[in-house]
Coordinates of C-alpha atoms in Angstrom, one line a residue:
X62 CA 35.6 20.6 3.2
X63 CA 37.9 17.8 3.6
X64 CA 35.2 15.6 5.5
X65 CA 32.9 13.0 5.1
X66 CA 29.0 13.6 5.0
X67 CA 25.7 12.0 5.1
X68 CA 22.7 13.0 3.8
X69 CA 18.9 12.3 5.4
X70 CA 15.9 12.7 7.1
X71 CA 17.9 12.4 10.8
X72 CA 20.0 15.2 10.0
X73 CA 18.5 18.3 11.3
X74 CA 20.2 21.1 9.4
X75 CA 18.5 22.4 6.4
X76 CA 20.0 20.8 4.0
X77 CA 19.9 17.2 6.0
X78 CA 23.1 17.1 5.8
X79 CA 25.5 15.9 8.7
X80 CA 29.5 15.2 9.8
X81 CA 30.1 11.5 9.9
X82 CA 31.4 9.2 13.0
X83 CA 34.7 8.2 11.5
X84 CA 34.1 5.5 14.5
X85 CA 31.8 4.2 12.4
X86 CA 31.4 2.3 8.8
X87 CA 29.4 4.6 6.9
X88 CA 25.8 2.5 6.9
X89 CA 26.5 3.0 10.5
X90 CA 26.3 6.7 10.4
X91 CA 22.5 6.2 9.5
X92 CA 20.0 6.4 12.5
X93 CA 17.8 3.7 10.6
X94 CA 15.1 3.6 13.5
X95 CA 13.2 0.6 12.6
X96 CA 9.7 2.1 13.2
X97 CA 9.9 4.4 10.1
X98 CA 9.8 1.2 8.1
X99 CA 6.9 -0.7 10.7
X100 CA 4.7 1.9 11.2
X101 CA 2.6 1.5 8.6
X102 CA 2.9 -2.3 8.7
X103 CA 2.0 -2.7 12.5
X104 CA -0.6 -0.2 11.6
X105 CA -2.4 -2.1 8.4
X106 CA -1.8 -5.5 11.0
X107 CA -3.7 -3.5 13.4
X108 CA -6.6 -3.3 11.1
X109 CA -6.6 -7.0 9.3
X110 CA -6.7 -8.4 13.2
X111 CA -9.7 -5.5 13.6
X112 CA -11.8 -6.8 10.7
X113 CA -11.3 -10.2 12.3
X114 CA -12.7 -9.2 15.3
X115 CA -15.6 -7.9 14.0
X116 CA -16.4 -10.8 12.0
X117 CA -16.3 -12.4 15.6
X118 CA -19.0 -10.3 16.8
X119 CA -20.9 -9.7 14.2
X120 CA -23.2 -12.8 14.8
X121 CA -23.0 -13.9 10.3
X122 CA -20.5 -16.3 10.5
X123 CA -20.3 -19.7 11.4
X124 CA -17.4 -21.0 13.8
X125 CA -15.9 -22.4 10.6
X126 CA -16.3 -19.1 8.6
X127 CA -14.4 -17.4 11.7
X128 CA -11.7 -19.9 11.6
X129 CA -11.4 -18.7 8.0
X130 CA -11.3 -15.0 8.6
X131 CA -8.7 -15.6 11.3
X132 CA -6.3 -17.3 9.5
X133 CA -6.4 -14.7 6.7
X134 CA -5.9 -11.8 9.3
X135 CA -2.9 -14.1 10.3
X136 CA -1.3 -14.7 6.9
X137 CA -1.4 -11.3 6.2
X138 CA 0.0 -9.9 9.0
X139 CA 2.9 -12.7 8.3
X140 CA 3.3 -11.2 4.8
X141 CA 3.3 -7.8 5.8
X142 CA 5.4 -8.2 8.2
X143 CA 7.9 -10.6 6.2
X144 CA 7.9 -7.4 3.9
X145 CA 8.8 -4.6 6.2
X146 CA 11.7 -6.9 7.2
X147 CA 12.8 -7.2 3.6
X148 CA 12.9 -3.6 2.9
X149 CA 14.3 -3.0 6.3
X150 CA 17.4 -5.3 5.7
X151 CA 17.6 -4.7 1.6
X152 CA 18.3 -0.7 2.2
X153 CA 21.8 0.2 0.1
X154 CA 24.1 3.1 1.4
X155 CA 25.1 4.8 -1.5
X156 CA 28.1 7.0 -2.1
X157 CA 28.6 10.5 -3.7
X158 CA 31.7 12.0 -4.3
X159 CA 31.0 15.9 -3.7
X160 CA 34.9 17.1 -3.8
X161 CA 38.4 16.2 -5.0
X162 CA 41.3 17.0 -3.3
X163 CA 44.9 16.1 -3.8
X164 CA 46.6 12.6 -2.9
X165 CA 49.6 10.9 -3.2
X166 CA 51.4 10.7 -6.4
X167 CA 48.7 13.1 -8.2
X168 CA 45.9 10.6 -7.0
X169 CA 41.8 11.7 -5.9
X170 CA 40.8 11.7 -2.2
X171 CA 37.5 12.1 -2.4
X172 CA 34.8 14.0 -0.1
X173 CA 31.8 11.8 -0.1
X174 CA 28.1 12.4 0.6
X175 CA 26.9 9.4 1.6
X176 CA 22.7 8.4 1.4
X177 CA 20.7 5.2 1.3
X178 CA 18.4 4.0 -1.5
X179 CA 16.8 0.7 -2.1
X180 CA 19.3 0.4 -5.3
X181 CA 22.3 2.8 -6.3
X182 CA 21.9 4.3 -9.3
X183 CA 24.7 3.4 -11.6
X184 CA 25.8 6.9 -12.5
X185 CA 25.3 10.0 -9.8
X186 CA 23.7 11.8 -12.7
X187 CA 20.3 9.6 -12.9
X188 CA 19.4 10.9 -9.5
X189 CA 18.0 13.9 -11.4
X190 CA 15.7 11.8 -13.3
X191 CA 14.3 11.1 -10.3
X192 CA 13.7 14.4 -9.1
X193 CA 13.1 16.0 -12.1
X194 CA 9.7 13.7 -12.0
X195 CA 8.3 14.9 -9.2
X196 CA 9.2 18.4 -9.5
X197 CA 5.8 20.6 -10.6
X198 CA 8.1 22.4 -12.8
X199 CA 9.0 19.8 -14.9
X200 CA 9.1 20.2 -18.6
X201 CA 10.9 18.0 -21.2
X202 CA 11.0 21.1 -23.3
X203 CA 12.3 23.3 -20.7
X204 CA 15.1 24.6 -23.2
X205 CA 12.7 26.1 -25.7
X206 CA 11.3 28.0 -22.7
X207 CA 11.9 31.5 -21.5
X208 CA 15.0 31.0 -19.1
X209 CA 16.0 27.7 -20.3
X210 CA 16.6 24.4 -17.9
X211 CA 17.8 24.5 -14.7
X212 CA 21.5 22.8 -14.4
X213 CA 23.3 21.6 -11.2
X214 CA 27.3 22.0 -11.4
X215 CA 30.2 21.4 -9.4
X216 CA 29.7 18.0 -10.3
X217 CA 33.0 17.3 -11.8
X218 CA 34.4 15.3 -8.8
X219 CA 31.8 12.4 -9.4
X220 CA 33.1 11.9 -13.1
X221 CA 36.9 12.1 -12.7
X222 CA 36.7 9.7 -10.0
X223 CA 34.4 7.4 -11.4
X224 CA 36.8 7.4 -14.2
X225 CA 39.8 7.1 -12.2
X226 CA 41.7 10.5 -13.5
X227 CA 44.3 11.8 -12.2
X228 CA 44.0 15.2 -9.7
X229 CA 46.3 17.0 -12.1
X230 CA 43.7 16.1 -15.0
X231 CA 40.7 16.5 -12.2
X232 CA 41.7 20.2 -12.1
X233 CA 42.1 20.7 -16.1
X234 CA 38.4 19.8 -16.2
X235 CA 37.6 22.3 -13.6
X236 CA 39.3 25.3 -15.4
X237 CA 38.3 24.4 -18.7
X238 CA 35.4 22.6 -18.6
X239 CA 32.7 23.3 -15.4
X240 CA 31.1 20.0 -16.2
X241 CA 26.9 20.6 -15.5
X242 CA 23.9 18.5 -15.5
X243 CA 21.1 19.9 -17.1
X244 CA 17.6 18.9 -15.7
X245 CA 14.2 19.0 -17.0
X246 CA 12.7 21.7 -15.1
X247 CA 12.1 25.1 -16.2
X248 CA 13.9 28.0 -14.6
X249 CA 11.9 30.7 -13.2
X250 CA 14.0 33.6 -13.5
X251 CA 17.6 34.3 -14.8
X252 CA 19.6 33.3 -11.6
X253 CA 17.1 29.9 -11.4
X254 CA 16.5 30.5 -8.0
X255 CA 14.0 27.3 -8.1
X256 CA 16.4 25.3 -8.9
X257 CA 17.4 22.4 -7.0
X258 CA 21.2 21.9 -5.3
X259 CA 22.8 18.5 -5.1
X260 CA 22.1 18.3 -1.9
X261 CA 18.7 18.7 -2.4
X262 CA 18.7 16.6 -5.2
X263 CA 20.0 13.8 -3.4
X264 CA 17.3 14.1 -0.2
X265 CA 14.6 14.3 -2.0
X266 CA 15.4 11.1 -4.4
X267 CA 16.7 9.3 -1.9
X268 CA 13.1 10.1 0.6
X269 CA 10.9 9.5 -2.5
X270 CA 12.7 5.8 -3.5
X271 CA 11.2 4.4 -0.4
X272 CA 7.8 5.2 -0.9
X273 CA 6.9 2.8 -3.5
X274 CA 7.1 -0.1 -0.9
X275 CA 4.7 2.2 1.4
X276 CA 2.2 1.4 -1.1
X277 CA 2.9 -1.8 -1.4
X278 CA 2.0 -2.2 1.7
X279 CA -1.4 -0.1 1.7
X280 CA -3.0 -1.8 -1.6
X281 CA -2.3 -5.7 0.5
X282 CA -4.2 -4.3 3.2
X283 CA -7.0 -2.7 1.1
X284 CA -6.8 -5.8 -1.1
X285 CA -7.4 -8.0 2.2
X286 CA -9.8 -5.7 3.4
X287 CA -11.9 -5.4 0.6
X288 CA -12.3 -9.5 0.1
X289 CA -13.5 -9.6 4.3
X290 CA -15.9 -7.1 3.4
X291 CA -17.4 -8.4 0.4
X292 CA -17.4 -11.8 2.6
X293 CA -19.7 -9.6 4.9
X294 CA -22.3 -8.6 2.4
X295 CA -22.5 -11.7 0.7
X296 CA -23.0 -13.4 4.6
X297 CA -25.8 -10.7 5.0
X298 CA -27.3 -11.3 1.5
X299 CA -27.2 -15.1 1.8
X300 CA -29.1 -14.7 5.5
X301 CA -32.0 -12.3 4.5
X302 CA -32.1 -14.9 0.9
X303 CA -32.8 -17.9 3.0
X304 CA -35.1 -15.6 5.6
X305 CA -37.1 -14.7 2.9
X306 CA -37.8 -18.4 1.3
X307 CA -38.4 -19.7 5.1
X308 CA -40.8 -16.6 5.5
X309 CA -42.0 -17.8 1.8
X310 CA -42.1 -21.3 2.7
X311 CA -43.9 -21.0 5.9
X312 CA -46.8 -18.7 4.2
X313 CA -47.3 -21.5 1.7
X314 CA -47.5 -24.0 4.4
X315 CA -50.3 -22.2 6.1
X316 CA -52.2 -21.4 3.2
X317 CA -52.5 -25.3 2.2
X318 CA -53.2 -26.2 6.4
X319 CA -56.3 -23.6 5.9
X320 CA -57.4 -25.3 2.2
X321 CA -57.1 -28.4 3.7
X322 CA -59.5 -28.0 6.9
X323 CA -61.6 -26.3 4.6
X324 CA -61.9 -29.1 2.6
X325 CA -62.3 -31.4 6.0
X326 CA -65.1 -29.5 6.8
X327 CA -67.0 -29.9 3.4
X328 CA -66.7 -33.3 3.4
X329 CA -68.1 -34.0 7.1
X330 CA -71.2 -31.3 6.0
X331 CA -71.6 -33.4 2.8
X332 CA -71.0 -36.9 5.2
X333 CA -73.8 -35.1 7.3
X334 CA -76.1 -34.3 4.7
X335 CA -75.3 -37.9 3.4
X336 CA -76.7 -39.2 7.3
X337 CA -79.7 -37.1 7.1
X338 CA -80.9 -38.5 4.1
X339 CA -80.1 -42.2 5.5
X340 CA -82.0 -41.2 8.5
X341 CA -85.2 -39.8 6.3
X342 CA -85.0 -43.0 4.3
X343 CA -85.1 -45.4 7.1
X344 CA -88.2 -43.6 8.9
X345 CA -89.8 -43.7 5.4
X346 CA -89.6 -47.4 5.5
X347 CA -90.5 -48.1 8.5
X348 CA -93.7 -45.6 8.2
X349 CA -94.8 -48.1 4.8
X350 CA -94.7 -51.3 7.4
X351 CA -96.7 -50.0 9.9
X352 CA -99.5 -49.1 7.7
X353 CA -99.1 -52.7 6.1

């Protein structure tokens, strides 16, 4: 195999891994399709502009209260957005070397697998780290297990062209050493037939280093989402607060109205017991002059 590969999602074999155009500079090769990295992004926008609608319609909000909610469904879809086109552009194509093969003057011509990550790891061999962790298997102790740790090999390449060795001292490595990475997942049988190959290794990392930024951009939209609703019940609360102190208010108001024609009505009884007795008075009086 004296070609150049790439290794991702677009490839459709089953190990995802593909020919390269040698048309092409090798970040090229990559069908980076720009929706796998703002489909989630137009979808949370989708959803702030939603809850902004809503608080539209809702009838709870002042016009200045929807002015608010607007502009926050606006800044948000700016900093989602302004995210999605940071990851898009920050993406890294990373480099492999799978196999060595003879050059000029004892030199290395490497086979490569190329893949993208958000960072290159500094050495090849941290990649199983990554994969290690989300492997159910995993076990920091495999070795004290039944079958022992599962090991990936035919990984010399990597080092004796990192290092810059010659092909002459590339091959003495082969024969003598068989160079390995041991991982921290336990073997299920003899032949570890769970266990991972580079290839695999190298999908899987490189697929699970973008989702982070996924939920980046899930807890922003939750985060935004949970403030407009707690906006809502708070709106609601305040309204059926200040219903029930009008409601309070206007009870109080009618109870003093009665009391106070009540106490109208006493007084003109008493005003009109006070004109009766006058009135007896008077015919008193004139009843002593007569007889005089």
């Amino acid at each position: 195999m004296f070609g150049n590969y790439t290794i991702s999602s677009h490839c459709s074999t089953h190990d995802h891994v593909c020919e390269v155009d040698y048309s092409l500079e090798p970040s090229d090769n990559f069908q980076n399709d720009p929706w796998d990295h703002f489909r989630l992004a137009i979808y949370c926008d989708l959803i702030i502009c939603f809850t902004g609608i809503f608080s539209r319609v809702s009838n709870l909000f002042t016009e200045e209260e929807v002015s608010f909610y607007k502009r926050i469904s606006i800044l948000s879809t700016l900093i989602i957005t302004l995210i999605a086109i940071i990851d898009f552009y920050r993406i890294k194509t990373c480099l492999f070397p799978r196999w060595c093969h003879e050059g000029i003057d004892d030199t290395i011509i490497p086979t490569y697998y190329f893949y993208q990550m958000n960072e290159c790891p500094t050495y090849s061999s941290w990649l199983t780290y990554d994969y290690s962790d989300s492997d159910i298997n995993h076990n920091d102790l495999c070795e004290s297990t039944e079958y022992g740790c599962c090991e990936v090999v035919n990984i010399d390449c990597d080092g004796a062209y990192r290092d810059g060795d010659t092909y002459s001292l590339y091959q003495m490595i082969v024969n003598d050493y068989r160079g390995h990475w041991q991982m921290d997942i336990n073997k299920i049988d003899e032949e570890g037939s769970n266990c991972p190959t580079i290839e695999e290794i190298i999908y899987r990392s490189s697929e699970n280093d973008k989702n982070p930024h996924l939920i980046i951009y899930l807890s922003f939209t939750i985060t935004i989402m949970i403030i407009m609703c707690l906006g809502i019940i708070y709106r609601i609360c305040i309204r059926k607060e200040s219903y029930k102190k009008t409601e309070s208010d206007d009870v109080e108001k009618s109870t003093l109205w009665e009391e106070s024609s009540e106490d109208d009505d006493d007084d003109n009884d008493d005003d009109n017991d006070d004109d009766d007795d006058d009135d007896d008075v008077t015919e008193k009086s004139w009843s002593l002059q007569a007889s005089v």
